[in-house]
Coordinates of C-alpha atoms in Angstrom, one line a residue:
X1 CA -50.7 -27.1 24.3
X2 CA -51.7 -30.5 23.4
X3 CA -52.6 -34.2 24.9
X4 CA -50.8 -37.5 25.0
X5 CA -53.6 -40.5 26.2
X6 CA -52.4 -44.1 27.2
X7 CA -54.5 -46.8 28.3
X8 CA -52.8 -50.2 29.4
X9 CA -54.5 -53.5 30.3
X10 CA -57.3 -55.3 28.2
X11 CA -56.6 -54.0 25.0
X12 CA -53.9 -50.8 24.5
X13 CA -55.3 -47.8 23.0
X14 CA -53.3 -44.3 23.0
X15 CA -53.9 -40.9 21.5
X16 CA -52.2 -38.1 20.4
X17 CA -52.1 -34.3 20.1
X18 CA -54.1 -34.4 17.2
X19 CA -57.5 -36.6 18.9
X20 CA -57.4 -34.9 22.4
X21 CA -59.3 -31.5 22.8
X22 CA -59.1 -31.1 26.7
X23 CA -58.4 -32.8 29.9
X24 CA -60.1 -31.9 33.1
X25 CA -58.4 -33.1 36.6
X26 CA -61.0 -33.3 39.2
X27 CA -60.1 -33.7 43.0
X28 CA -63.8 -34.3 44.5
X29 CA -65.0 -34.5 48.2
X30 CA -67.8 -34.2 49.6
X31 CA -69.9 -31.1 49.4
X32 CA -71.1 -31.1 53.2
X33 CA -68.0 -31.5 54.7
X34 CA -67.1 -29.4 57.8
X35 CA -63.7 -30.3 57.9
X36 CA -61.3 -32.5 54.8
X37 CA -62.6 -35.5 54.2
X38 CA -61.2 -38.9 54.0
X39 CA -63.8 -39.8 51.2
X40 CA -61.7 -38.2 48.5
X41 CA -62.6 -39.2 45.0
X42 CA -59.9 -38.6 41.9
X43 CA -61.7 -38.7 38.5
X44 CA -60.4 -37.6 34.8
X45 CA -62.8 -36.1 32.0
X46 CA -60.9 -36.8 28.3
X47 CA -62.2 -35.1 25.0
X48 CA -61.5 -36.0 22.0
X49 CA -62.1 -36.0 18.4
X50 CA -63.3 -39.1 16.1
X51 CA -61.9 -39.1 13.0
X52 CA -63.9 -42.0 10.9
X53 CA -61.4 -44.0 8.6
X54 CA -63.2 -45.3 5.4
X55 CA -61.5 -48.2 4.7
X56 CA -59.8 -48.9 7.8
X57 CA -56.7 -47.6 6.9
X58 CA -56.6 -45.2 10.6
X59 CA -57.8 -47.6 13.5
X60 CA -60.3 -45.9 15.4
X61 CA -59.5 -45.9 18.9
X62 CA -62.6 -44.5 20.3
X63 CA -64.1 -48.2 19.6
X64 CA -62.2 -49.9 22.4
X65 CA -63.0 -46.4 24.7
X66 CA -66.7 -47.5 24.2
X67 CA -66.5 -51.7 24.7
X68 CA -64.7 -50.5 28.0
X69 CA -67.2 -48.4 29.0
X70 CA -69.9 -51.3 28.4
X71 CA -67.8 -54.2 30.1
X72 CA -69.0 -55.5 33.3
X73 CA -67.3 -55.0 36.8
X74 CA -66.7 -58.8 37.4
X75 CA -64.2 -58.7 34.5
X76 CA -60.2 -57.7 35.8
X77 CA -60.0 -55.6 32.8
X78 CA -62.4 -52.9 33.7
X79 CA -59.9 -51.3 35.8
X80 CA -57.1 -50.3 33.4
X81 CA -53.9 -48.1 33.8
X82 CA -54.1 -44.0 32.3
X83 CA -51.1 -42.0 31.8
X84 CA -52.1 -38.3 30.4
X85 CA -49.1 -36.2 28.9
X86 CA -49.8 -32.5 29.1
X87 CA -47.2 -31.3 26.1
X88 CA -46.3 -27.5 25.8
X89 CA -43.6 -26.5 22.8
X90 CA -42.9 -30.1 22.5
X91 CA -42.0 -30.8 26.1
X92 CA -44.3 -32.8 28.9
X93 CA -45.1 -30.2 31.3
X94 CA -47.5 -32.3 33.6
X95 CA -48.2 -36.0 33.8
X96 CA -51.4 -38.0 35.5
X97 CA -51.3 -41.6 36.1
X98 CA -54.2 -43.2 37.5
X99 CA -53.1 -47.0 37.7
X100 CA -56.8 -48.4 38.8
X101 CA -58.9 -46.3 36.2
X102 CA -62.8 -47.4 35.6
X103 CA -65.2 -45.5 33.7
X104 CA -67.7 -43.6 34.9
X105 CA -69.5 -42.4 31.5
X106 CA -68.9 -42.7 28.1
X107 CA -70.1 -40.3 25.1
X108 CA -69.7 -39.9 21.9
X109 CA -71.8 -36.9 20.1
X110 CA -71.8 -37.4 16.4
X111 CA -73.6 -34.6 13.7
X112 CA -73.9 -34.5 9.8
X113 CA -73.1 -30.7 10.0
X114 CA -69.3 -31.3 10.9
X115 CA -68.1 -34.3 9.7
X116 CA -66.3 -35.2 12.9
X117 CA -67.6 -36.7 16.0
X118 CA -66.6 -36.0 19.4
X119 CA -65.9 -38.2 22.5
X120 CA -65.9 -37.9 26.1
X121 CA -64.8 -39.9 28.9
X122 CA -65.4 -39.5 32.2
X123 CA -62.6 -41.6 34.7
X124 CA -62.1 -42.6 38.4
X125 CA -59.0 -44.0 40.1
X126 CA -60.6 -47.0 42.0
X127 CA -61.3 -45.6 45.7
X128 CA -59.6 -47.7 47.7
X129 CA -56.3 -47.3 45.5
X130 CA -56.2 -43.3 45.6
X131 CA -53.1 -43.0 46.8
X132 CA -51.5 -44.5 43.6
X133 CA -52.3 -41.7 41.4
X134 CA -49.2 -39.9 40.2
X135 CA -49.4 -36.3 39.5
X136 CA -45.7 -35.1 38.2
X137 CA -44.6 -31.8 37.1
X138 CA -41.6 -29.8 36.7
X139 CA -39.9 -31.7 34.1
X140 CA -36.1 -30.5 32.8
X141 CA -35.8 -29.9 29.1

């Protein structure tokens, strides 16, 4: 099984099979609900490898991941479109879209002992735009 990662509007960054580790698709309400809530909360945890490119011959994604993470709310790109590809024997099996994506946190956790860093990124679908997200399945070869 692998990941496909597309992020639209601001500047375009994607991902492939060989950078994402795991997706995580998180459906959240509140914990002291009695009944289903209306405060529903749709968020997206990406992981990921970095692979370092001396000599910029790879461009490193994981750069614009991080200046999105730091840019401010009163800019119109914070909020960017996410399509995630689930991919099983070389067909999508699953797709998410969350059209309105902010992020929520930002890591990247980097050791001399590997020689690879790792990311993660934690999402959310804007609240008042939760009905937008797209969650397909069921595709025909």
């Amino acid at each position: 099984m692998g990941f496909r990662v597309s992020i639209t509007g601001g500047n375009d960054v994607s991902f492939d099979e060989g950078i994402i580790t795991g997706v995580n698709f998180i459906s959240d309400t509140p914990d002291n609900a009695n009944a289903r809530s209306t405060d529903l909360s749709v968020i997206m945890k990406i992981t990921g490898r970095i692979n370092f490119s001396l000599g910029a011959e790879i461009s490193d994604s994981t750069v614009e991941l991080a200046n999105w993470a730091l840019m401010p709310s009163d800019q119109a790109d914070c909020y960017r479109s996410v399509e995630v590809q689930v991919i099983n024997g070389g067909q999508v099996v699953r797709q998410y879209t969350y059209p309105n994506a902010f992020v929520m946190d930002y890591t990247e956790d980097l050791n001399d002992e590997e020689g690879v860093g790792t990311f993660t990124i934690l999402l959310k679908q804007k609240k008042d735009l939760t009905a937008k997200v797209e969650l397909k399945g069921n595709f025909e070869a």
